[in-house]
Each structure stands twice: as C-alpha cells, then as structure tokens.
Amino acid sequence: MVDLAAIRARHAASPFLAACRGAPHDTVPVWFMRQAGRALGEYRAIREQHTFEEVVHTPELAAEVTLQPVRRYGVDAAVLFSDIVTPVQAIGLDVTIKPGVGPVIDRPLRTIEDVSRLRRLDAEEDLAHVLDTISLLVEELDVPLIGFAGAPFTLASYLIEGGPSRSYSRTKALMFTDELTWHRLLDRLASIVGASLVGQVSRGASAVQLFDSWAGALAPEDYERFVLPHTRRVLEQVGELGVPRIHFGVDTGELLGLMATAGTEVVGVDWRTPLDHARTRVPEGVGLQGNLEPAVCLGPFPQVADRARDVLRRAGGRPDHVFNLGHGVLPATDPGVLAELVALVHEEGGVMAPADNGAGADGEAAEHDREVPQ
Ligand code: CP3
C-alpha cells in the first residue's frame, strides 16, 4: 500500500509544489523538461547496454535514470522516466522509439476501424512496470516526483502521421474531413492518458505535466473545437486527486489563454513568448512555468546567466513561477552549465509573498512599476 499522506507530508515544504499553487516559499524552484537523457554521460552509459524500451520496462533502470539529473543538477523536482507513447505501447500498438527520430508506428490510425484498436488502459495491469518505477522512486526521492503524459492531440499526431511531422497534414486532414473519427480517437486517447495519470498519482507522483507539445500547430478556433474538450477531460480527472497540474505546449503563444482554461494550476510557456507577455494572456490564479531558450544552454555560461536573469526579471518574483527551459534539454548540452543554472536560480530567484504580487484577490492587473528581484 502506498502511504500518500506520508509522501505529502515529506514534501510539505517543497518550493516546487508551493509555486505550482502560488503559495509562499523562499526561492524560485527549477526543473528541466527532458532533464533525464542524452546530455548525461551516465544515461548514455546505460543506453549502451539497453534499448530505450528496456530502460522503461525495468523499474530499477528507469528509477536510476530518473534520479541521475536530480543528483547532478540539484533540481527541485524529478520527472518520471518513460515516454508519451508508453501507455499506447502498453495496450498493444506497434509504436517504437527510433533513436534520433522519435516515436514511429508501422500501421498508423486513420479510420474508424483503426480507432477500435485503442482499447481501455488498466494502469495497474498494463503499466505495472511504470507504476513499480514510481514505487521505487518515492522511497528514494527527497524532492517531489512529476508524473506525465502526452495530451490527446500530440499523441494522436504521432499515431495518425506514423511518426514525427512538420506540417501535421494527415492529422489536420482527419480533423477536417471526418470529425466523428477524430473525436472518437481523441476521446479514447483521453481515457487512456487520464487512466495513466491517475495511476501515476495513486502510486505517489506529487504533480503531473500534460505535454501537448505540438498543439501550437493549430489555430485557436480549431484548438478550442477539436482539442480542448478532450484535454479538459484528462485534466479534470486528475484534478479530483488534488495534485498540481502543468499544461505545456511548444509555439503556443496564441493558445496560452485557452490552455489555461483546460483545468490546470500552471501553464508551461516556450521561449518564444516572454513571461511578462504570457502573464497578460493567462488569467490570475494560473501560474507560469518556463522559459529559457534551451539552445542558450549550448553557449557560454555568462550568456546563460544573463538570459536566466531576464527570465527571472520577467517572472517578476511572483510566487506562481516555476523556472524551466522553454522546451526540453538539448542532447548536446553540457551538464555543468545546467548545474550552474540551477545554482543561479536558487541564489538569485527571490520570491515575493503572495499578497505582494500586485494582483489583488479580485484579479486586478499587476502593477508595472513594482520592484522586482534581479
Ligand atoms: O527527463 C525527462 O523529461 C524524461 C522523460 C521523458 C522522455 N520523453 C524520455 C525520452 C519525457 C517527459 C518525454 C516526453 C516526450 N516524448 C514528449 C513531450 C516532451 C517534448 O519534448 O515535447 C515527446 C514529444 C516525446 C516523443 C519522443 N520520444 C521524442 C520526440 C523522442 C526523441 C527522439 C530522439 O532520439 O531525438 C523520444 C525518445 C526519448 N524519450 C528519449 C528520451 C530520453 C531519447 C531516447 C534515447 O535514449 O535515444
């Protein structure tokens, strides 16, 4: 039996969980999307011996790989090592992760008959390996564990296209030519993804992130009509469990306001939208995560430091900011740079008390001339 109350008590003072809720804490918390993975020599060493799928299917290995960046970087949260396609692999779809490419599927889903290949997911049964990884991790970790899933749209895009895409033309073609099949596909994916997240939280994940990485390909009206209702259903299921939810996508500057209405405590912002601009698009009561350009971390540290300070300045010292990159860590990143970046955010990221954030309880706009920590 998992003692969820004990896990909650252990993380009662977590700055990451406090920031997700806009609650008081002292320093800006930081973690990195894709913090586990090829930037770390110790990860590459494991991958020389095992395929990606073997790592995900072996709880001891998946837990080790999840812990590696926590040890190296001193981040304020761990993120479970698996993939957005793990739940659909678990119900028998022929999806594989091709190194250097991403998820590919031999028989893409494009018709209503194809959609019937998506059966219900029983997390305890089908994702036993993932949930056992969580059980190992919550024993070991001093910081909260973030569970995650791919949102229905992003997952659908891989399953319809057959692999990564630039234009999403087959995905959009299905959306605009066969609305019934589209909604049935997204509805089934929402059930699968929701069951996966509920399973992760019931084993001890303290927060979840829903990756709608590729939603930025859509016009706002299409996002609202074809995607948002399904995403909302996923996030509402998790909301009942009381853990903070983070909702993230790339190139979603024009969608941030809509994404914030899906049922989330925090919206993740990519590097294209400065955080102070994002703040005007996302309603009070929803926090922001982000958003240093990941490629900046390929350059010299003084430049990384300047840009990180700019992110902190634009976040304004508000208590509802979680520092992150604007997307995942690039494999060529020097881990030493990320460790220094974490130290900088912890040293310089001051947080104002919630009452001082310039936004009254009635949601007035923040004052523009207030002092912000440098
Ligand atoms: O630290 C972490 O974030 C670990 C867990 C994690 C992975 N994938 C591990 C992984 C998470 C949260 C993901 C999410 C994921 N997977 C997303 C959403 C995040 C995003 O980047 O927008 C997406 C779109 C995928 C699909 C996917 N899986 C891609 C595009 C790739 C990379 C392909 C490549 O080789 O460049 C994968 C494989 C993958 N998932 C790797 C890792 C560490 C690399 C696998 C390897 O070791 O070769």
Short mmCIF file of C-alpha atoms in Angstrom, two decimals, residues 72-326:
data_model
loop_
_atom_site.label_atom_id
_atom_site.label_comp_id
_atom_site.label_asym_id
_atom_site.label_seq_id
_atom_site.Cartn_x
_atom_site.Cartn_y
_atom_site.Cartn_z
CA ARG A 72 23.71 16.14 -10.91
CA TYR A 73 21.71 19.33 -11.05
CA GLY A 74 20.07 19.72 -7.65
CA VAL A 75 16.69 20.39 -9.29
CA ASP A 76 13.55 20.84 -7.17
CA ALA A 77 11.59 18.01 -8.82
CA ALA A 78 12.19 14.70 -10.53
CA VAL A 79 10.33 13.71 -13.69
CA LEU A 80 9.43 10.09 -14.22
CA PHE A 81 11.45 8.41 -16.95
CA SER A 82 9.16 6.97 -19.60
CA ASP A 83 7.67 8.40 -22.78
CA ILE A 84 4.42 9.87 -24.02
CA VAL A 85 3.88 6.76 -26.17
CA THR A 86 4.39 4.32 -23.26
CA PRO A 87 0.64 3.95 -22.50
CA VAL A 88 -0.29 3.19 -26.12
CA GLN A 89 2.60 0.72 -26.39
CA ALA A 90 1.20 -0.87 -23.24
CA ILE A 91 -2.16 -1.57 -24.88
CA GLY A 92 -0.50 -3.26 -27.82
CA LEU A 93 0.04 -0.61 -30.51
CA ASP A 94 3.13 -1.25 -32.63
CA VAL A 95 4.86 2.01 -31.68
CA THR A 96 8.63 2.06 -31.32
CA ILE A 97 11.01 4.86 -30.46
CA LYS A 98 13.55 5.26 -33.21
CA PRO A 99 16.77 6.82 -31.89
CA GLY A 100 17.31 10.28 -33.34
CA VAL A 101 13.79 10.32 -34.82
CA GLY A 102 11.16 9.76 -32.13
CA PRO A 103 8.06 7.58 -31.95
CA VAL A 104 7.09 5.72 -35.15
CA ILE A 105 4.16 3.39 -35.76
CA ASP A 106 4.01 0.72 -38.50
CA ARG A 107 0.25 0.82 -39.01
CA PRO A 108 -0.95 4.41 -38.42
CA LEU A 109 -4.51 5.05 -37.19
CA ARG A 110 -6.57 6.81 -39.86
CA THR A 111 -10.04 5.23 -39.99
CA ILE A 112 -12.80 4.49 -37.53
CA GLU A 113 -11.82 0.78 -37.66
CA ASP A 114 -8.24 1.72 -36.74
CA VAL A 115 -9.50 3.64 -33.73
CA SER A 116 -11.07 0.47 -32.36
CA ARG A 117 -7.51 -0.86 -31.88
CA LEU A 118 -7.27 1.53 -28.93
CA ARG A 119 -8.65 -0.46 -26.03
CA ARG A 120 -9.06 0.81 -22.49
CA LEU A 121 -5.96 1.07 -20.33
CA ASP A 122 -5.89 -0.57 -16.92
CA ALA A 123 -2.96 1.28 -15.35
CA GLU A 124 -2.22 -1.24 -12.57
CA GLU A 125 -2.20 -4.07 -15.11
CA ASP A 126 -0.86 -2.52 -18.33
CA LEU A 127 1.56 0.00 -16.82
CA ALA A 128 2.73 -2.17 -13.90
CA HIS A 129 6.38 -1.50 -14.88
CA VAL A 130 5.87 2.27 -14.82
CA LEU A 131 3.97 2.24 -11.54
CA ASP A 132 6.61 -0.02 -9.96
CA THR A 133 9.22 2.54 -11.03
CA ILE A 134 7.23 5.18 -9.16
CA SER A 135 7.12 3.00 -6.05
CA LEU A 136 10.91 2.69 -6.10
CA LEU A 137 11.34 6.41 -6.70
CA VAL A 138 9.09 7.74 -3.95
CA GLU A 139 11.14 5.71 -1.45
CA GLU A 140 14.37 7.33 -2.64
CA LEU A 141 13.47 10.89 -3.54
CA ASP A 142 13.76 13.97 -1.34
CA VAL A 143 12.03 16.08 -3.99
CA PRO A 144 8.54 15.59 -5.48
CA LEU A 145 8.09 13.31 -8.48
CA ILE A 146 6.31 14.71 -11.53
CA GLY A 147 4.26 12.17 -13.48
CA PHE A 148 3.40 12.98 -17.07
CA ALA A 149 1.51 12.04 -20.18
CA GLY A 150 1.16 13.22 -23.76
CA ALA A 151 -2.06 15.11 -24.38
CA PRO A 152 -4.58 13.53 -26.77
CA PHE A 153 -3.70 15.84 -29.71
CA THR A 154 0.07 15.34 -29.54
CA LEU A 155 -0.32 11.61 -29.14
CA ALA A 156 -2.85 11.48 -31.99
CA SER A 157 -0.43 13.36 -34.24
CA TYR A 158 2.16 10.54 -33.92
CA LEU A 159 -0.45 7.80 -34.34
CA ILE A 160 -2.04 9.39 -37.42
CA GLU A 161 1.14 10.59 -39.16
CA GLY A 162 3.05 7.39 -38.38
CA GLY A 163 5.94 9.39 -36.89
CA PRO A 164 7.13 12.96 -36.31
CA SER A 165 5.77 15.57 -38.71
CA ARG A 166 6.42 19.15 -39.73
CA SER A 167 3.04 20.02 -41.19
CA TYR A 168 0.62 17.65 -39.40
CA SER A 169 -1.24 17.47 -42.70
CA ARG A 170 -2.69 13.98 -42.21
CA THR A 171 -3.71 14.86 -38.67
CA LYS A 172 -5.45 18.03 -39.81
CA ALA A 173 -6.97 16.21 -42.79
CA LEU A 174 -8.67 13.75 -40.44
CA MET A 175 -9.84 16.62 -38.24
CA PHE A 176 -11.45 18.48 -41.13
CA THR A 177 -12.79 15.53 -43.16
CA ASP A 178 -14.01 13.02 -40.59
CA GLU A 179 -14.99 14.77 -37.40
CA LEU A 180 -16.66 11.66 -35.96
CA THR A 181 -13.49 9.55 -36.23
CA TRP A 182 -11.42 12.46 -34.95
CA HIS A 183 -13.46 12.89 -31.78
CA ARG A 184 -13.67 9.16 -31.19
CA LEU A 185 -9.88 8.88 -31.48
CA LEU A 186 -9.23 11.78 -29.12
CA ASP A 187 -11.87 10.54 -26.71
CA ARG A 188 -10.20 7.13 -26.49
CA LEU A 189 -6.78 8.72 -26.07
CA ALA A 190 -8.16 10.98 -23.33
CA SER A 191 -9.37 7.90 -21.45
CA ILE A 192 -6.01 6.14 -21.83
CA VAL A 193 -3.98 9.18 -20.84
CA GLY A 194 -6.30 10.00 -17.93
CA ALA A 195 -6.04 6.44 -16.59
CA SER A 196 -2.25 6.61 -16.88
CA LEU A 197 -2.04 9.88 -14.93
CA VAL A 198 -4.47 8.72 -12.25
CA GLY A 199 -2.40 5.54 -11.87
CA GLN A 200 0.83 7.56 -11.54
CA VAL A 201 -0.65 9.82 -8.86
CA SER A 202 -2.16 6.92 -6.95
CA ARG A 203 1.36 5.44 -6.64
CA GLY A 204 2.91 8.66 -5.39
CA ALA A 205 3.53 11.20 -8.16
CA SER A 206 3.09 14.61 -6.45
CA ALA A 207 2.29 16.63 -9.59
CA VAL A 208 1.63 15.95 -13.26
CA GLN A 209 2.58 17.59 -16.50
CA LEU A 210 0.46 17.13 -19.61
CA PHE A 211 2.59 17.60 -22.73
CA ASP A 212 0.61 18.93 -25.66
CA SER A 213 3.92 19.58 -27.35
CA TRP A 214 2.59 20.05 -30.87
CA ALA A 215 -0.73 21.85 -30.20
CA GLY A 216 0.91 25.06 -31.39
CA ALA A 217 0.35 23.83 -34.96
CA LEU A 218 -3.34 24.71 -34.58
CA ALA A 219 -5.32 27.92 -35.00
CA PRO A 220 -7.01 28.91 -31.72
CA GLU A 221 -10.52 28.21 -33.04
CA ASP A 222 -9.53 24.71 -34.14
CA TYR A 223 -7.71 24.05 -30.88
CA GLU A 224 -10.82 25.09 -28.99
CA ARG A 225 -13.17 22.97 -31.05
CA PHE A 226 -11.15 19.82 -31.79
CA VAL A 227 -8.71 19.52 -28.88
CA LEU A 228 -9.58 21.47 -25.76
CA PRO A 229 -12.65 19.41 -24.70
CA HIS A 230 -10.57 16.21 -24.70
CA THR A 231 -7.65 17.79 -22.85
CA ARG A 232 -10.07 19.23 -20.33
CA ARG A 233 -11.48 15.78 -19.65
CA VAL A 234 -7.97 14.45 -18.92
CA LEU A 235 -7.07 17.30 -16.58
CA GLU A 236 -10.41 17.18 -14.77
CA GLN A 237 -9.88 13.50 -13.91
CA VAL A 238 -6.52 14.33 -12.38
CA GLY A 239 -7.90 17.43 -10.67
CA GLU A 240 -10.03 15.25 -8.44
CA LEU A 241 -6.82 13.85 -6.92
CA GLY A 242 -5.69 17.25 -5.67
CA VAL A 243 -2.17 17.33 -7.15
CA PRO A 244 -0.94 20.33 -9.16
CA ARG A 245 -1.26 20.08 -12.93
CA ILE A 246 1.04 21.71 -15.50
CA HIS A 247 -0.12 22.08 -19.10
CA PHE A 248 2.61 22.66 -21.68
CA GLY A 249 2.99 23.05 -25.42
CA VAL A 250 5.54 24.48 -27.88
CA ASP A 251 4.77 27.51 -30.03
CA THR A 252 1.54 28.11 -28.13
CA GLY A 253 1.83 31.88 -27.66
CA GLU A 254 -1.61 32.35 -29.19
CA LEU A 255 -3.11 29.40 -27.29
CA LEU A 256 -1.92 30.18 -23.76
CA GLY A 257 -5.21 31.73 -22.68
CA LEU A 258 -7.19 28.72 -23.92
CA MET A 259 -4.73 26.22 -22.47
CA ALA A 260 -5.13 27.91 -19.09
CA THR A 261 -8.85 27.11 -19.16
CA ALA A 262 -8.32 23.36 -19.56
CA GLY A 263 -8.16 22.79 -15.80
CA THR A 264 -4.58 23.43 -14.73
CA GLU A 265 -2.65 25.15 -11.94
CA VAL A 266 0.27 26.09 -14.22
CA VAL A 267 0.77 26.73 -17.92
CA GLY A 268 4.16 25.97 -19.45
CA VAL A 269 5.48 28.65 -21.81
CA ASP A 270 8.04 28.10 -24.56
CA TRP A 271 10.90 30.55 -25.21
CA ARG A 272 9.12 32.47 -27.96
CA THR A 273 6.75 34.25 -25.58
CA PRO A 274 8.42 36.41 -22.90
CA LEU A 275 6.96 35.51 -19.50
CA ASP A 276 5.66 39.03 -18.83
CA HIS A 277 3.71 38.83 -22.11
CA ALA A 278 2.48 35.33 -21.21
CA ARG A 279 1.31 36.74 -17.87
CA THR A 280 -1.12 39.05 -19.66
CA ARG A 281 -2.60 36.12 -21.59
CA VAL A 282 -3.08 33.72 -18.70
CA PRO A 283 -5.70 34.54 -16.04
CA GLU A 284 -4.77 35.29 -12.43
CA GLY A 285 -4.83 32.12 -10.38
CA VAL A 286 -2.91 30.13 -13.01
CA GLY A 287 0.88 30.10 -12.63
CA LEU A 288 3.58 30.06 -15.30
CA GLN A 289 6.44 27.67 -15.96
CA GLY A 290 9.43 28.44 -18.15
CA ASN A 291 11.05 29.61 -20.27
CA LEU A 292 14.76 29.93 -21.03
CA GLU A 293 15.58 29.14 -24.67
CA PRO A 294 17.15 25.64 -24.45
CA ALA A 295 19.73 26.44 -27.14
CA VAL A 296 21.14 29.26 -24.98
CA CYS A 297 22.47 26.50 -22.73
CA LEU A 298 24.75 25.38 -25.58
CA GLY A 299 26.64 28.66 -25.23
CA PRO A 300 28.97 30.09 -22.57
CA PHE A 301 27.69 30.36 -19.01
CA PRO A 302 27.83 34.19 -18.68
CA GLN A 303 25.32 34.39 -21.52
CA VAL A 304 23.17 31.68 -19.90
CA ALA A 305 23.28 33.68 -16.67
CA ASP A 306 22.18 36.91 -18.37
CA ARG A 307 19.29 35.20 -20.08
CA ALA A 308 18.24 33.34 -16.93
CA ARG A 309 18.22 36.67 -15.03
CA ASP A 310 16.00 38.09 -17.75
CA VAL A 311 13.55 35.20 -17.29
CA LEU A 312 13.52 35.83 -13.52
CA ARG A 313 13.00 39.56 -14.05
CA ARG A 314 10.08 38.97 -16.40
CA ALA A 315 8.55 36.49 -13.94
CA GLY A 316 8.60 39.42 -11.50
CA GLY A 317 9.32 37.45 -8.35
CA ARG A 318 5.74 36.24 -8.26
CA PRO A 319 5.14 33.17 -6.12
CA ASP A 320 3.49 31.31 -9.01
CA HIS A 321 6.57 30.87 -11.23
CA VAL A 322 8.42 27.60 -11.80
CA PHE A 323 11.71 28.09 -13.64
CA ASN A 324 12.28 25.72 -16.56
CA LEU A 325 13.56 25.79 -20.12
CA GLY A 326 11.13 26.72 -22.89
#
